[in-house]
């Protein structure tokens, strides 16, 4: 399987997952790269993105798998052609062959920047750090099936809280699949249990995708 490591930053963070799939399929065509299609009554391009990224979240570690037909094209040439065809903010960082299955991707490293317009409230860093040291942390999770209450702490492998000039930073390693934890629920937990420390703005970034051994998944 051919694999692309790509970033999604700037205004591109507002492109939804389904629209991003369409963007890549059109970009392959514009780049003169013919995607292989499935067989059957309704053929589909063989291309997939490992973990759908929530709208508004930036990332530098997105994984896309694809197969080509036709002429043999080098990895570097594919990278160059796609970057010429993709919109601003979506950039191919690397193209390579990989035999690793997407199910081996088990965790991801996320960063949440908590910004406070009037400065970090006194005691916020200590209180937020203590919040994620509890035995359980129930938060409402919305899905297509409705709203359910889940304990998010079993899906948090590691979490550290640090300070920055205009706020706080949460660096966390969380479950990516089976089950998956949306990092936005970390901010939701603060809003539910520590309303006095709710940030004015939260910026979420996906920093790395990891395998079960904690190594970068490629």
Coordinates of N, CA, C and O in Angstrom, one line a residue, residues 2-4 27-28 30-34 66 68 71-86 91-96:
X2 N 0.6 2.2 -0.9 CA 1.3 3.5 -0.8 C 0.6 4.4 0.3 O -0.6 4.3 0.5
X3 N 1.4 5.1 0.9 CA 0.9 5.9 2.0 C 1.4 7.4 2.0 O 2.6 7.6 1.6
X4 N 0.6 8.3 2.3 CA 0.9 9.7 2.4 C 0.8 10.2 3.8 O -0.1 9.9 4.5
X27 N -7.5 16.1 -6.5 CA -6.1 16.5 -6.6 C -5.3 15.4 -7.3 O -4.4 15.7 -8.0
X28 N -5.6 14.2 -7.0 CA -4.9 13.1 -7.7 C -5.2 13.2 -9.2 O -4.3 13.0 -10.0
X30 N -6.1 15.9 -10.9 CA -5.4 17.1 -11.5 C -3.9 16.9 -11.6 O -3.2 17.5 -12.5
X31 N -3.3 16.1 -10.7 CA -1.9 15.8 -10.7 C -1.5 14.7 -11.8 O -0.4 14.4 -11.9
X32 N -2.5 14.2 -12.5 CA -2.3 13.2 -13.5 C -2.0 11.8 -12.9 O -1.3 11.0 -13.5
X33 N -2.5 11.6 -11.7 CA -2.2 10.3 -11.0 C -3.6 9.5 -10.9 O -4.5 10.0 -10.3
X34 N -3.6 8.4 -11.5 CA -4.8 7.6 -11.6 C -5.0 6.7 -10.5 O -4.2 5.7 -10.3
X66 N -3.5 4.9 -0.4 CA -4.0 4.9 -1.8 C -3.3 3.9 -2.6 O -2.2 3.3 -2.3
X68 N -2.4 3.3 -7.0 CA -2.4 3.9 -8.3 C -2.4 2.8 -9.4 O -2.0 1.7 -9.1
X71 N 1.1 4.3 -15.2 CA 2.6 4.5 -15.1 C 3.1 4.4 -13.7 O 2.5 4.8 -12.8
X72 N 4.4 4.0 -13.7 CA 5.1 3.9 -12.4 C 5.6 5.3 -12.1 O 6.2 6.0 -12.9
X73 N 5.2 5.8 -10.9 CA 5.6 7.2 -10.5 C 6.3 7.1 -9.1 O 5.9 6.4 -8.2
X74 N 7.5 7.8 -9.0 CA 8.2 7.7 -7.8 C 7.5 8.4 -6.6 O 6.6 9.3 -6.9
X75 N 7.9 8.1 -5.4 CA 7.3 8.7 -4.3 C 7.5 10.2 -4.3 O 6.6 11.0 -4.0
X76 N 8.7 10.7 -4.6 CA 9.0 12.1 -4.6 C 8.2 12.8 -5.7 O 7.7 13.9 -5.5
X77 N 8.0 12.2 -6.9 CA 7.2 12.8 -7.9 C 5.7 12.9 -7.5 O 5.1 13.9 -7.8
X78 N 5.2 11.9 -6.8 CA 3.8 12.0 -6.3 C 3.7 13.1 -5.3 O 2.7 13.9 -5.4
X79 N 4.6 13.3 -4.5 CA 4.6 14.4 -3.5 C 4.6 15.7 -4.2 O 3.8 16.6 -3.9
X80 N 5.5 15.9 -5.2 CA 5.5 17.2 -5.9 C 4.2 17.5 -6.6 O 3.7 18.6 -6.5
X81 N 3.7 16.5 -7.3 CA 2.5 16.7 -8.1 C 1.3 17.0 -7.2 O 0.5 17.9 -7.5
X82 N 1.2 16.3 -6.1 CA 0.0 16.5 -5.3 C 0.1 17.9 -4.6 O -0.9 18.6 -4.5
X83 N 1.3 18.3 -4.2 CA 1.4 19.6 -3.5 C 1.1 20.7 -4.5 O 0.7 21.8 -4.1
X84 N 1.3 20.5 -5.8 CA 0.9 21.5 -6.8 C -0.6 21.6 -7.0 O -1.1 22.6 -7.4
X85 N -1.3 20.5 -6.7 CA -2.7 20.4 -6.9 C -3.6 20.7 -5.7 O -4.7 21.1 -5.8
X86 N -3.0 20.4 -4.5 CA -3.8 20.6 -3.3 C -4.0 22.0 -2.9 O -3.2 22.9 -3.2
X91 N -0.9 19.9 2.9 CA 0.4 19.7 2.3 C 0.9 18.3 2.5 O 0.9 17.8 3.7
X92 N 1.4 17.6 1.5 CA 2.0 16.3 1.6 C 3.4 16.4 2.1 O 4.2 17.1 1.5
X93 N 3.7 15.8 3.2 CA 5.0 15.8 3.8 C 5.9 14.7 3.4 O 7.1 14.8 3.2
X94 N 5.3 13.5 3.1 CA 6.1 12.4 2.7 C 5.2 11.4 2.0 O 4.0 11.2 2.3
X95 N 5.7 10.6 1.0 CA 5.1 9.5 0.4 C 6.0 8.3 0.5 O 7.2 8.4 0.2
X96 N 5.4 7.2 0.8 CA 6.2 6.0 1.0 C 5.3 4.7 1.0 O 4.1 4.8 1.0

